[in-house]
Every structure is written in C-alpha cells, then in structure tokens.
Tab-separated table of C-alpha atoms in Angstrom:
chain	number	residue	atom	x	y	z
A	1	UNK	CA	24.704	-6.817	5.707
A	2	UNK	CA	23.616	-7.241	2.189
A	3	UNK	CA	21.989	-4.499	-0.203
A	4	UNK	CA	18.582	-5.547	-1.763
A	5	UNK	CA	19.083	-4.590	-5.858
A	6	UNK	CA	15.935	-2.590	-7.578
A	7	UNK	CA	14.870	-5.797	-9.977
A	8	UNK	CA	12.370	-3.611	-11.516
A	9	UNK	CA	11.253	0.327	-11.624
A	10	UNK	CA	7.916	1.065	-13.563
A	11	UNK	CA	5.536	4.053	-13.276
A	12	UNK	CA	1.572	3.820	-12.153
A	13	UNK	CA	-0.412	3.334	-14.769
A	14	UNK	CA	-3.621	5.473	-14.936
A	15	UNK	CA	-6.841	3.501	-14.637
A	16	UNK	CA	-10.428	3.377	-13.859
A	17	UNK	CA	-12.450	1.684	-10.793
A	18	UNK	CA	-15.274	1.524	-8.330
A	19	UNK	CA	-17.829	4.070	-9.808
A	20	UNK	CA	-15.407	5.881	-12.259
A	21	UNK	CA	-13.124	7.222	-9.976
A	22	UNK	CA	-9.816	7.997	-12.018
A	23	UNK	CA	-6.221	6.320	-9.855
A	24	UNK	CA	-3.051	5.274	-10.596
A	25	UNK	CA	-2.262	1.220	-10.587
A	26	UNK	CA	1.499	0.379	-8.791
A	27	UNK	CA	0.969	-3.677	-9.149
A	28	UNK	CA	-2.358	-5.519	-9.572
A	29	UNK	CA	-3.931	-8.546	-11.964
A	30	UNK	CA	-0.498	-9.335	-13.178
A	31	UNK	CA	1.694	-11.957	-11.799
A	32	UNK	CA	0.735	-12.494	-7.912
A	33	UNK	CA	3.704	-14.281	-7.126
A	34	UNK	CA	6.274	-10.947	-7.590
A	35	UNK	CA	5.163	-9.833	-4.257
A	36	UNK	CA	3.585	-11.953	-2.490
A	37	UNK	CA	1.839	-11.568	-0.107
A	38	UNK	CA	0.525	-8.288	-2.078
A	39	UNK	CA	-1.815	-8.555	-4.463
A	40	UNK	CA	-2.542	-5.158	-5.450
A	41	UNK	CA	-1.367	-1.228	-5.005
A	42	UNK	CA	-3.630	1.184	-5.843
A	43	UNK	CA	-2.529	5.469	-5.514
A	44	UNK	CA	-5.783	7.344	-5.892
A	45	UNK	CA	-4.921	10.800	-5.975
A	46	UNK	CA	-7.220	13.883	-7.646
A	47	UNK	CA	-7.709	17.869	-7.250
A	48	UNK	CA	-11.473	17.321	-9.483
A	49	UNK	CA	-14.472	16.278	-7.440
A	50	UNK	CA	-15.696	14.595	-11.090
A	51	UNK	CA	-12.855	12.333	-10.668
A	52	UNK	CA	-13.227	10.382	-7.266
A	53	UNK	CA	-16.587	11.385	-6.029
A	54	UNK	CA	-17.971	8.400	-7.658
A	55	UNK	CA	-16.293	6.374	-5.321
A	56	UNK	CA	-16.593	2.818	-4.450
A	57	UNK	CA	-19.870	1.579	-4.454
A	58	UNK	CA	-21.303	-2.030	-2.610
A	59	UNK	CA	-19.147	-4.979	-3.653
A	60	UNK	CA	-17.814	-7.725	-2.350
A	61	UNK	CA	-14.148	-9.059	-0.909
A	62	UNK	CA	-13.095	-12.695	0.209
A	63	UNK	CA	-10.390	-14.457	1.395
A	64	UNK	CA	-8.054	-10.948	1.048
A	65	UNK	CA	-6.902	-8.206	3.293
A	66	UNK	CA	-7.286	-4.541	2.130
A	67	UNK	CA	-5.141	-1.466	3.717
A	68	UNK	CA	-6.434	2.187	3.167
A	69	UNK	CA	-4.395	4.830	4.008
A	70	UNK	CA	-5.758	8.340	3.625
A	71	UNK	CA	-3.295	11.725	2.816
A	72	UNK	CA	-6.183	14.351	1.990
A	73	UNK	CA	-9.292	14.383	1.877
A	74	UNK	CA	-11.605	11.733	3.480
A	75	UNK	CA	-13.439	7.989	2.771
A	76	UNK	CA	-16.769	7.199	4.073
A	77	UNK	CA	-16.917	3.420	4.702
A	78	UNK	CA	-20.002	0.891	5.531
A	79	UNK	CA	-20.266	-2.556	5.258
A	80	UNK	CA	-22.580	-5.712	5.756
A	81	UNK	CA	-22.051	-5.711	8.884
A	82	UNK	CA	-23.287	-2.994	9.874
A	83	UNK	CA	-20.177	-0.926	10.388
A	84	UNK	CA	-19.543	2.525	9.617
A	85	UNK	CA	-17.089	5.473	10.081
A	86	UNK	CA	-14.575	8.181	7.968
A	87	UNK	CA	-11.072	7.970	7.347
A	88	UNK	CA	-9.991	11.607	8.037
A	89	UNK	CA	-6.500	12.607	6.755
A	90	UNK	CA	-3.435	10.729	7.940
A	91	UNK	CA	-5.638	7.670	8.957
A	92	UNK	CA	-5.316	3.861	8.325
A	93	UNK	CA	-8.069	1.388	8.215
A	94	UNK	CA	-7.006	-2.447	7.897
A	95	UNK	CA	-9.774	-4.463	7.014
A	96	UNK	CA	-10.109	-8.518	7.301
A	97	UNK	CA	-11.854	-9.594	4.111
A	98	UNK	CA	-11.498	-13.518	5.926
A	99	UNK	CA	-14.652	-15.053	4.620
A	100	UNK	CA	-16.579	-12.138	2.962
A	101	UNK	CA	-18.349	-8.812	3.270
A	102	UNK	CA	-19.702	-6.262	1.391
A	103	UNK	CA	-18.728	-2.470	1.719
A	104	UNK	CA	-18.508	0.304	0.089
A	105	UNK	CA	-15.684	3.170	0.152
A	106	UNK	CA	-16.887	7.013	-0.499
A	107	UNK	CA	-13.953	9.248	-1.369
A	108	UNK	CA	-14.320	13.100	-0.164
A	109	UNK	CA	-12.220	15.878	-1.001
A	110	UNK	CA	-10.480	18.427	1.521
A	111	UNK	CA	-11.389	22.292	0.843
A	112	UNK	CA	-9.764	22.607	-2.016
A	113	UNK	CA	-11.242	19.720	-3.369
A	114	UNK	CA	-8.312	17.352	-3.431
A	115	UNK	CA	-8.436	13.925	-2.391
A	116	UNK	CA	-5.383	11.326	-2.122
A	117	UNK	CA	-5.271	8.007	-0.144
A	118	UNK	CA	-3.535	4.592	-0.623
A	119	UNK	CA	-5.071	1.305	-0.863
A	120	UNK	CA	-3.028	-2.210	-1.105
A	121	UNK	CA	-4.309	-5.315	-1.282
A	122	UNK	CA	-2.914	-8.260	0.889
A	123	UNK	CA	-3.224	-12.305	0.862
A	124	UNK	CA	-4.657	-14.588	3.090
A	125	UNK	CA	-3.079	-17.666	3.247
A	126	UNK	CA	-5.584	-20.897	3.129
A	127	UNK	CA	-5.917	-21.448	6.887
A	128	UNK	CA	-7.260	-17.709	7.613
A	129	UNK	CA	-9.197	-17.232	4.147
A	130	UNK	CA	-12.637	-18.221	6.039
A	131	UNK	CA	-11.695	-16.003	9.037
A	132	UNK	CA	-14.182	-13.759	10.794
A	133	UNK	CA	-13.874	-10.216	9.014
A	134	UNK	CA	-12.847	-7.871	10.808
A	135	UNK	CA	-11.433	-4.138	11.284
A	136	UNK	CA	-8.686	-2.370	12.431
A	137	UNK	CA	-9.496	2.011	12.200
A	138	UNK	CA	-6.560	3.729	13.245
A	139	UNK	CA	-6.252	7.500	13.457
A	140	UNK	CA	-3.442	9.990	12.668
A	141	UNK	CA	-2.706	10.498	16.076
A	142	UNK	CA	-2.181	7.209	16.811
A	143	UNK	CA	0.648	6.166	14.424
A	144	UNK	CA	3.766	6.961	16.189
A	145	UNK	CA	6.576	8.907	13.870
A	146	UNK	CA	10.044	8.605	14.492
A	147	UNK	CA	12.267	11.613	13.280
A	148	UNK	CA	16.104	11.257	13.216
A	149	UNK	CA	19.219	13.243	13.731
A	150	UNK	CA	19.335	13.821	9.571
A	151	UNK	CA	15.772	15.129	9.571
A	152	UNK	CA	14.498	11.595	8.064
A	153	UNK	CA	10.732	10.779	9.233
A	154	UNK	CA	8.936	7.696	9.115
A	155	UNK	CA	5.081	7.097	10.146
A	156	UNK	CA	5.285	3.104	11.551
A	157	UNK	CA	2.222	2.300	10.709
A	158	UNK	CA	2.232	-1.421	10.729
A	159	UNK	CA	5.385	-3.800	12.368
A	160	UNK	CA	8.409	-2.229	14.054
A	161	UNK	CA	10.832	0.169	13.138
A	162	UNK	CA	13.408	2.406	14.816
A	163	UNK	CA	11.977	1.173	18.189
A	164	UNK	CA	8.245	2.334	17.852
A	165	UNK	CA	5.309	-0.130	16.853
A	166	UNK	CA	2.539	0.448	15.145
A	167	UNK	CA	-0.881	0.354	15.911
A	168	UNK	CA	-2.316	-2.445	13.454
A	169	UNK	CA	-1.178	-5.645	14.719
A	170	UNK	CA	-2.673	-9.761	13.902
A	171	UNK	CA	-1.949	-9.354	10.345
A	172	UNK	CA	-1.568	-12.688	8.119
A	173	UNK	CA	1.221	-11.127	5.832
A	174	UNK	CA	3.587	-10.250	9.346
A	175	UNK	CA	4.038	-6.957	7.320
A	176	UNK	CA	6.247	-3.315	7.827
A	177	UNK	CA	4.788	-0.469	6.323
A	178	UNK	CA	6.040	2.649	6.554
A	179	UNK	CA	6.104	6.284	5.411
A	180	UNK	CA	9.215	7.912	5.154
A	181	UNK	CA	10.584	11.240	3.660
A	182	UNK	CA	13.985	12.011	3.337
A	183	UNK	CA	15.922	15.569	3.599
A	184	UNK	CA	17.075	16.544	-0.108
A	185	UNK	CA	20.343	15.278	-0.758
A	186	UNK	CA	20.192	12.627	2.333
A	187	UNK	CA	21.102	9.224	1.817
A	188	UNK	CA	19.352	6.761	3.990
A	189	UNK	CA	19.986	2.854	4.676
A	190	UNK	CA	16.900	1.009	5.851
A	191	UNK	CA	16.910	-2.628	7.715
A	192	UNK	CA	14.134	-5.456	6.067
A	193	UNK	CA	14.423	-8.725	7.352
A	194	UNK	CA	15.717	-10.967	4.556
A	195	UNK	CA	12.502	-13.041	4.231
A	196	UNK	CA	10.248	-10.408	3.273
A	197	UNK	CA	9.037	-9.317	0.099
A	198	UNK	CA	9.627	-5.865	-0.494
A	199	UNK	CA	8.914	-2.659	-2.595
A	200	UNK	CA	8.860	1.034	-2.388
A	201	UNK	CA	6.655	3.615	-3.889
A	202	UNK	CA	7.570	7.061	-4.659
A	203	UNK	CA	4.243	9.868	-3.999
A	204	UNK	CA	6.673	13.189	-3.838
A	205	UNK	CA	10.379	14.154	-4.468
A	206	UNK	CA	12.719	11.854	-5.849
A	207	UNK	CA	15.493	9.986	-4.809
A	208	UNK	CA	17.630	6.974	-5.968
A	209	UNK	CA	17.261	3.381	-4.865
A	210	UNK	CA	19.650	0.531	-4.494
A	211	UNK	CA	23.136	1.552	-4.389
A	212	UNK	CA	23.261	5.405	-4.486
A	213	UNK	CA	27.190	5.753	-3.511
A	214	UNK	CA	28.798	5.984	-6.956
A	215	UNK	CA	29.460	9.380	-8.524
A	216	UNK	CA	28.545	8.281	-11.781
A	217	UNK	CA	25.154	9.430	-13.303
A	218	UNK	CA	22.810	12.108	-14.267
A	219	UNK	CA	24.417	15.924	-12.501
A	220	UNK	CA	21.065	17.440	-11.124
A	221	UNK	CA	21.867	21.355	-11.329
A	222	UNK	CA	20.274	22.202	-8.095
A	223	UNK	CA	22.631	22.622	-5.201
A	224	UNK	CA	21.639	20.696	-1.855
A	225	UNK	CA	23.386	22.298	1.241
A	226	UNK	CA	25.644	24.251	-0.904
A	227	UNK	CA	27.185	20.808	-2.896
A	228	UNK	CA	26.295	19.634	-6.624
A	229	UNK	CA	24.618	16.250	-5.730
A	230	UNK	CA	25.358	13.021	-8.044
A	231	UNK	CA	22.313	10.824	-8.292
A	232	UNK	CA	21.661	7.508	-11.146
A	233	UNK	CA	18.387	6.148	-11.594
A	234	UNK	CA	15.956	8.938	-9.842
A	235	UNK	CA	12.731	7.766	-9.532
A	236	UNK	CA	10.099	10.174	-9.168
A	237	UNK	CA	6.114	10.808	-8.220
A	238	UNK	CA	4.309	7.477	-8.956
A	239	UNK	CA	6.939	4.928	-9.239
A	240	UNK	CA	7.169	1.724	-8.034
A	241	UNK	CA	10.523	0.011	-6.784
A	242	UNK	CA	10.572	-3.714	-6.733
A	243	UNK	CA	13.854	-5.488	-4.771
A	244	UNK	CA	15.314	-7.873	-4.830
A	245	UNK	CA	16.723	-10.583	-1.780
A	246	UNK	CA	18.999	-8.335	1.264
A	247	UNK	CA	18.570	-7.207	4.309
A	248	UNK	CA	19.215	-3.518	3.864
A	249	UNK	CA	17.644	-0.874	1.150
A	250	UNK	CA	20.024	2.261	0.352
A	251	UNK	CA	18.476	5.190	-0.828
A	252	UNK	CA	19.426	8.663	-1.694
A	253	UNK	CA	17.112	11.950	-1.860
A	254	UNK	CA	16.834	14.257	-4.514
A	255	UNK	CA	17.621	18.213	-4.497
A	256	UNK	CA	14.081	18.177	-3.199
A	257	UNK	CA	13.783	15.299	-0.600
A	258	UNK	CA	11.915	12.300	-1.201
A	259	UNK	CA	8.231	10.738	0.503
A	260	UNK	CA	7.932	7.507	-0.085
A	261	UNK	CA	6.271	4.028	1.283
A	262	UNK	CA	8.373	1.160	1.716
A	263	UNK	CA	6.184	-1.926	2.568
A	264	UNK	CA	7.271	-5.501	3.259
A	265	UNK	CA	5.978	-8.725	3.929
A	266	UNK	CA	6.323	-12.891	4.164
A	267	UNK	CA	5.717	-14.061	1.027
A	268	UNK	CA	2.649	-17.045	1.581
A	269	UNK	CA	3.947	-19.450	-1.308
A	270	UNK	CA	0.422	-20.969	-1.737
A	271	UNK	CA	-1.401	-21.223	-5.104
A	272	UNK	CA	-3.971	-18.416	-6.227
A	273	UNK	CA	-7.416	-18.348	-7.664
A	274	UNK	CA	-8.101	-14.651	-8.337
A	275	UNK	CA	-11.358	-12.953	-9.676
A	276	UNK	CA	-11.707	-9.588	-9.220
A	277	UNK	CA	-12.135	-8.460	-5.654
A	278	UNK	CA	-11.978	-12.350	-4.633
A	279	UNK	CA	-8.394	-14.150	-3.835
A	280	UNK	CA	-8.722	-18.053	-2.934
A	281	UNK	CA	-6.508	-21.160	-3.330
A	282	UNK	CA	-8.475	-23.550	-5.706
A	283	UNK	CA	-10.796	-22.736	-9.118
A	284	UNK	CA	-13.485	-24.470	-6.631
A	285	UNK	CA	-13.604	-22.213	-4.016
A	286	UNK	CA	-13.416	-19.462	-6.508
A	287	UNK	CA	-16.276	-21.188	-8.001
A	288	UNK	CA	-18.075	-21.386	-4.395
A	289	UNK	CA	-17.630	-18.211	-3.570
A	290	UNK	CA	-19.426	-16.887	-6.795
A	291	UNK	CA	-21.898	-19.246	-6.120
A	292	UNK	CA	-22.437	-17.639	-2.557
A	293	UNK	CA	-22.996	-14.569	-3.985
A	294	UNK	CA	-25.501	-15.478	-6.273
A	295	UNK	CA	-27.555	-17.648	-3.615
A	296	UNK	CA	-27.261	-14.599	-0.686
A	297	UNK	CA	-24.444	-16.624	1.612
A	298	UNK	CA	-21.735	-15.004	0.886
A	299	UNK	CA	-21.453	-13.185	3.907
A	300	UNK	CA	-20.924	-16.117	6.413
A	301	UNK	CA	-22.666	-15.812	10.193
A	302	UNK	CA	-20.571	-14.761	13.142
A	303	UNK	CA	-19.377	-17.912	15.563
C-alpha cells in the first residue's frame, strides 16, 4: 500500500452566484486539469435568509454533470423539461447536463433559517457530452451508512465502500463520494483506487491529512479519551485537501472529531473549452453551443 501526500491545502474562498446568494468556492475556473474529472466545488452554507434566498435562477448547463447534496435546509429544482421536486435534508440529486437544459435551483432554509448543501461540478468526456439529460433524486433514506467498530461513519453516496453501494450509479467520472466523520482523536486509513483523482473537504471538526503518525507538531491542549493528542497540519471548517498519486489516505481527527467529504474520480484527459456553466472539448462547440442558445436549440429533442 502506498500513502497519497496532501499536494496542496487552501481554504474556500467566499464568493457570489446565481441571484446573490453568498457560498464558499473549494476549486472552480482555475486550472481544470488538477482534478479532473471535477470541474468545480461549491459549499453554500448560511444562517440569513438575505443570503441564499436569491437562489439560482433559469440558466443553462451543457456537456457537464452537476451533484447537489443538501445538509439543512431545502432546494426547489425545475427544469426545461418539465421536471420538478425538493431536495429535503440529507438528499442527493445527480443531474446529466449531456446536451443541455435549463433549470433553476431555489435554496430554502430549515426553522431556524439555516441553509447548507454541496454542489460539485463533474466532466463529461466527448463521447457522452451530447447525451440525453437526465436525473438521478436520491433521498436520505436511501444512502446506506456504514458505521465501524471506532465509531467512524461514512454516507456512500456514490461507488462502493466498506461493502455498501450507493444509490447513484451510470456516472461518466466512475466516481466515490463519501461523507465521513471521524471520533476525536481517531485516526482513520481510507482505500482509493490508484487511478483516481482525489480530494477531501473539511465542513466540521478538524483533523490531519496525509501521514498523521509522527509526534511532531502543534500540542492541542484538549485531552481526547484522557491522552494529550499530537496532530501537524490540522485543517479545519472549509478546507480543501488535494492528493497526490496512492492508494490509501491517512487521516487523524481532532480533539473534536472531524466531517468531511472525500470524493474521487478517473481523471478524462481530454481537452476543455469552458464558459461559465458550459464545459466542451473544442472553442467550436463552445462557440455552437452559445449559438444554440441564442437561436432557441439549445435544449436538444428527446430520441
């Protein structure tokens, strides 16, 4: 077995989208090739109403995948096809861009107002970008959760882990996604096959990534089951964790556990021609698809 290293650890960066609806930016409109097949990670998390209730108004998507995963709150989705439906806490919703549709996302708060959900972006590679669009809703209580003798829990909800599956399957990218929290003070070895892509992103607690073993570091005061716990490099709420090539990720929990997802995918290794909400291969189709827009054929007919 061989550890994947953390290559890079940034923070979210606060920014503005849809309507005006205030989130934090993991990865997006930088360099597409650091984890490909994801294009974009977007944490959009807010106790005001003033902040998210905006939302996402009408636009349009090609050639992409986009994963939503709610935590609180609610989003109110409809699209050109004529679909429609809410994702209620704890649900997923995997939609199939292929070759274009228009929706529109409508955050809602819980009852105290707060809303926080999950969306990342994922390629198509050039033989499915002009696929069918489809959808994939898939509720709470349908994403199996494994919990293990260490109190560690993981939500499977895409690929296979710990001998569950989970519910979202036909996906381009062959992707894992999962949410896991860790017991405070745990330390927790994962399994990712060594051709996927990977990254983690820290929403509560902290933990360290990578190698965790040595005693070196920062001495947290806390006390976790009675012992002084060692931990370098905690990353905390918001961060991202890019790795590097392994099939194994190491990581260690804080005095006060760690949630985090840890998502992984093939990489697709084919050119990109990126505008906005719009991933192709060429500046042509890019081009085209703009053009579609304009003329009112964007959204291709059903075969």
């Amino acid at each position: 077995m061989s550890l994947r290293p953390t290559v890079e650890t940034r923070k979210a960066v606060p920014t503005i989208e849809g309507a005006g609806v205030k989130l934090h930016r993991a990865f997006g409109f930088q360099d597409p090739s650091e984890l490909d097949p994801f294009l974009l990670f977007d944490d959009f998390r807010n106790e005001r109403p003033q902040d998210y209730l905006k939302g996402f108004p009408w636009h349009p998507h090609r050639g992409i995948e986009t994963i939503t995963y709610v935590l609180s709150g609610s989003v109110e989705h409809g699209d050109s096809l004529g679909n429609t439906g809410t994702l209620e806490a704890g649900d997923v919703q995997w939609m199939t861009a292929g070759s274009g549709i228009m929706h529109q996302e409508m955050p809602h708060g819980n009852e105290r107002g707060q809303m926080h959900g999950f969306q990342l972006w994922g390629n198509l590679p050039a033989a499915q970008k002009m696929t069918a669009p489809r959808y994939q809703d898939v509720t709470a209580k349908d994403i199996p959760e494994v919990i293990d003798d260490d109190g560690t829990r993981v939500r499977v909800i895409v690929g296979s882990f710990w001998g569950r599956t989970g519910p979202v399957d036909g996906i381009a990218a062959d992707p894992q996604y999962l949410d896991v929290s860790v017991p405070a003070g745990v330390k927790k070895t994962f399994r990712i096959d060594t051709y996927r892509r990977a990254f983690a992103y820290v929403f509560q607690g902290a933990a360290a990534f990578a190698d965790a073993s040595a005693p070196a570091g920062v001495l947290l005061e806390k006390e976790v089951a009675g012992q002084e716990v060692n931990i370098r490099d905690l990353s905390g709420d918001r961060t991202l964790i890019r790795f590097g090539s392994g099939d194994e990720v190491t990581v260690q929990a804080g005095p006060d556990g760690v949630r985090f997802l840890l998502i992984s995918g093939a990489p697709i290794n084919e050119p990109i021609a990126w505008h906005g909400p719009i991933v192709m291969n060429t500046q042509e189709e890019l081009r085209q698809a703009m053009r579609d827009l304009r003329n009112g054929s964007f959204i291709q007919p059903a075969h």
